[in-house]
Short mmCIF file of C-alpha atoms in Angstrom, two decimals:
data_model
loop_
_atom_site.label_atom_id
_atom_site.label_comp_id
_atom_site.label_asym_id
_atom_site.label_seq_id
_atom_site.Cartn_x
_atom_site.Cartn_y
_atom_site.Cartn_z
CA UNK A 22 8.76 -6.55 20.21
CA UNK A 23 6.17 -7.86 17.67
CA UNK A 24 3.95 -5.81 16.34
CA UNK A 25 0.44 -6.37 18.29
CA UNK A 26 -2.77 -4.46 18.30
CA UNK A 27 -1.22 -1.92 20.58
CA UNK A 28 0.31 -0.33 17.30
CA UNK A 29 -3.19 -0.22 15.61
CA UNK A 30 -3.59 3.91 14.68
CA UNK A 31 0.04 3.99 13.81
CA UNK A 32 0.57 6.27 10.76
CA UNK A 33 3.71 6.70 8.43
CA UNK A 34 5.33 10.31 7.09
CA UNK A 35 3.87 10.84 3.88
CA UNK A 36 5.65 9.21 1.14
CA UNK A 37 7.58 11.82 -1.51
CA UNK A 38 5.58 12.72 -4.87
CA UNK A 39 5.26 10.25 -7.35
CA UNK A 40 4.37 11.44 -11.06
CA UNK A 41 2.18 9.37 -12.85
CA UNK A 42 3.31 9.27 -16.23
CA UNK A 43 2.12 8.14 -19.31
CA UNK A 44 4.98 6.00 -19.93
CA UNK A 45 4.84 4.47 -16.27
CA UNK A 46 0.87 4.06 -16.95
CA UNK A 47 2.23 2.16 -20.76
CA UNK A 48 4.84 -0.17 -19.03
CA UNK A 49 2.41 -1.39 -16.03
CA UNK A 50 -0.81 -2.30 -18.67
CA UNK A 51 2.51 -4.25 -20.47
CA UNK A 52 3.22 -6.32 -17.36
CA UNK A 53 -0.32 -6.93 -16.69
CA UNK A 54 -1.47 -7.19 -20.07
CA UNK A 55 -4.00 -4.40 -20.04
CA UNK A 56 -4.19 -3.80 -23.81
CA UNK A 57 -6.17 -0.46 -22.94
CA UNK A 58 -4.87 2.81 -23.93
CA UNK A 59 -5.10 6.47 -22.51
CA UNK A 60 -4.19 8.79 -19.94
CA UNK A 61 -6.58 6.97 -16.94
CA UNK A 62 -4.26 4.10 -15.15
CA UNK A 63 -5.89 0.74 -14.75
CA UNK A 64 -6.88 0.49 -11.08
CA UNK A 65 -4.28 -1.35 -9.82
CA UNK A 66 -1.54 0.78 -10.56
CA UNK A 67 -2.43 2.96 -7.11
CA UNK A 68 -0.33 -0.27 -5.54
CA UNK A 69 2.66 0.93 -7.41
CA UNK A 70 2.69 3.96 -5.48
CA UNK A 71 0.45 2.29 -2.72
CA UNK A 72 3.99 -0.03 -2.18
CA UNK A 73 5.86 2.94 -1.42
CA UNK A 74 4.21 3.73 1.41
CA UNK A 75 4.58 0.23 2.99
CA UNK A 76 8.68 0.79 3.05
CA UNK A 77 8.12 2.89 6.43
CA UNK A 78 6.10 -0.12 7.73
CA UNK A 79 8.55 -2.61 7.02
CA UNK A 80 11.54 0.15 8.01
CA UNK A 81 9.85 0.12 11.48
CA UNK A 82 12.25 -2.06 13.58
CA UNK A 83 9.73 -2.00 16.35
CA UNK A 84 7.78 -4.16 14.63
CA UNK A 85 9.82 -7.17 13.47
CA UNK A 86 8.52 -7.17 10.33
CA UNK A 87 10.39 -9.07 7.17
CA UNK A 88 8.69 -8.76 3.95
CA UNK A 89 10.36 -12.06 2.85
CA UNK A 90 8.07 -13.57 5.61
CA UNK A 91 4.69 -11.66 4.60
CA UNK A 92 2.19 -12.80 2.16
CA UNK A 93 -0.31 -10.29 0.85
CA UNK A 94 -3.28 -11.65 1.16
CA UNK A 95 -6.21 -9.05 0.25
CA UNK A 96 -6.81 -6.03 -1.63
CA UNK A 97 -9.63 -3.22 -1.67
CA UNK A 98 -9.92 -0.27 -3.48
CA UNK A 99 -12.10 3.00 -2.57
CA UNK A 100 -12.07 5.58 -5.45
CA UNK A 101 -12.82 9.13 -5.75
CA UNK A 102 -11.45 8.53 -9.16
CA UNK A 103 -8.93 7.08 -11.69
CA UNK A 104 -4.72 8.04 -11.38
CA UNK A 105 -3.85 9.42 -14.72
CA UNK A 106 -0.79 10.68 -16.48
CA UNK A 107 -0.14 13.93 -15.07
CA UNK A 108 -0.53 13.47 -11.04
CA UNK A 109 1.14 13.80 -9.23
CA UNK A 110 0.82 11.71 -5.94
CA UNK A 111 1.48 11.37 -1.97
CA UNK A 112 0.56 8.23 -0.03
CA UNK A 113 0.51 7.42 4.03
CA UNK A 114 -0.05 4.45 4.95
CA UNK A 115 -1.95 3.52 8.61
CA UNK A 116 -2.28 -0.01 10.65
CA UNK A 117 -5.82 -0.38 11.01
CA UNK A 118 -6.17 -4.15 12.41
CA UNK A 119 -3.39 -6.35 14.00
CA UNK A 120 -4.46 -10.08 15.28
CA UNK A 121 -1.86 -12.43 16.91
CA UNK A 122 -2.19 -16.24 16.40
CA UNK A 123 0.84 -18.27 17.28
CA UNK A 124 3.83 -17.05 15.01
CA UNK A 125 1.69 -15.76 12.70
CA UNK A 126 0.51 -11.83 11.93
CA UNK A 127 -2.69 -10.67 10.17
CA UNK A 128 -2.43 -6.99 9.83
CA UNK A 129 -4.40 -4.80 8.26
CA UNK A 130 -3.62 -1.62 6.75
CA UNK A 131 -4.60 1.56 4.70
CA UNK A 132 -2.93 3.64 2.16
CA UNK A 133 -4.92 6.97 1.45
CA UNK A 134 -3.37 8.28 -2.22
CA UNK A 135 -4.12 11.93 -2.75
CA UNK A 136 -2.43 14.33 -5.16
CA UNK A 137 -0.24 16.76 -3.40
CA UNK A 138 -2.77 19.78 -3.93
CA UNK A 139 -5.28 17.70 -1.21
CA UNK A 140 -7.44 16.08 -3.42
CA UNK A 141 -8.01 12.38 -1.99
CA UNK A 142 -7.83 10.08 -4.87
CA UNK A 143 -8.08 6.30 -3.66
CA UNK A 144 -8.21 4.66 -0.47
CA UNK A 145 -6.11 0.65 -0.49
CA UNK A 146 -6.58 -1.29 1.99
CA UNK A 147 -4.18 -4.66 2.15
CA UNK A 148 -4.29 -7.59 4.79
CA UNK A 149 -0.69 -9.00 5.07
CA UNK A 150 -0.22 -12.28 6.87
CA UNK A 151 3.18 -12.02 8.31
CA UNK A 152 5.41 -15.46 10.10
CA UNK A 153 7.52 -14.11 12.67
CA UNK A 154 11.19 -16.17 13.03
CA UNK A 155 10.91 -18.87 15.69
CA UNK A 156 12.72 -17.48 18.53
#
């Protein structure tokens, strides 16, 4: 079965702890070329951790989903404020919109980051435009 609005309000276990280090925070403005320096991560980093939380999405057999056939198409960010070196941080993702058209998947989802004393840190939400296989 595909996935289909039925599975909208679906949430994920909460992903393990991830430490935001300095040295993870170092390597990502490298790959991005963020020649900024300090212990505040740039905000795109929360899709580093924000990525772990879509495994249990794409684990989902119910779905049918293949990340090799899903394009990621938008990105928002809601901040309570900035990762930096020291966090440490949990993520669980939710579907919050699924439309159908043909072979073709727009889904919708949210990843609320928050550091593993409670304290709600970012909200991401992605649209993912997904091609089912041709039966």
């Amino acid at each position: 079965m595909p996935i289909t609005p039925e599975h909208v309000g679906r949430r994920y276990p909460v992903t393990k702890p991830y430490l935001v280090s300095q040295a993870k925070i170092d390597e990502f403005r490298m790959a991005v070329g963020d020649r900024t320096t300090g212990p505040q991560a740039p905000g795109t980093f929360a899709m580093v951790i924000g990525a772990l939380a879509w495994d249990g999405l794409f684990a989902d057999a119910e779905l049918g989903l293949g990340l090799h056939r899903t394009m990621h198409a938008d990105q928002r960010f809601a901040w309570s404020r900035q990762l930096r070196a020291g966090d440490e941080i949990n993520a669980v993702l939710v579907v919050d919109k699924v439309r159908n058209r043909g072979n073709v998947d727009m889904i919708t989802v949210t990843v609320e980051l928050s550091t593993t004393d409670g304290e709600q840190v970012c909200t991401a939400t992605s649209t993912l435009i997904h091609t089912r296989e041709e039966a």
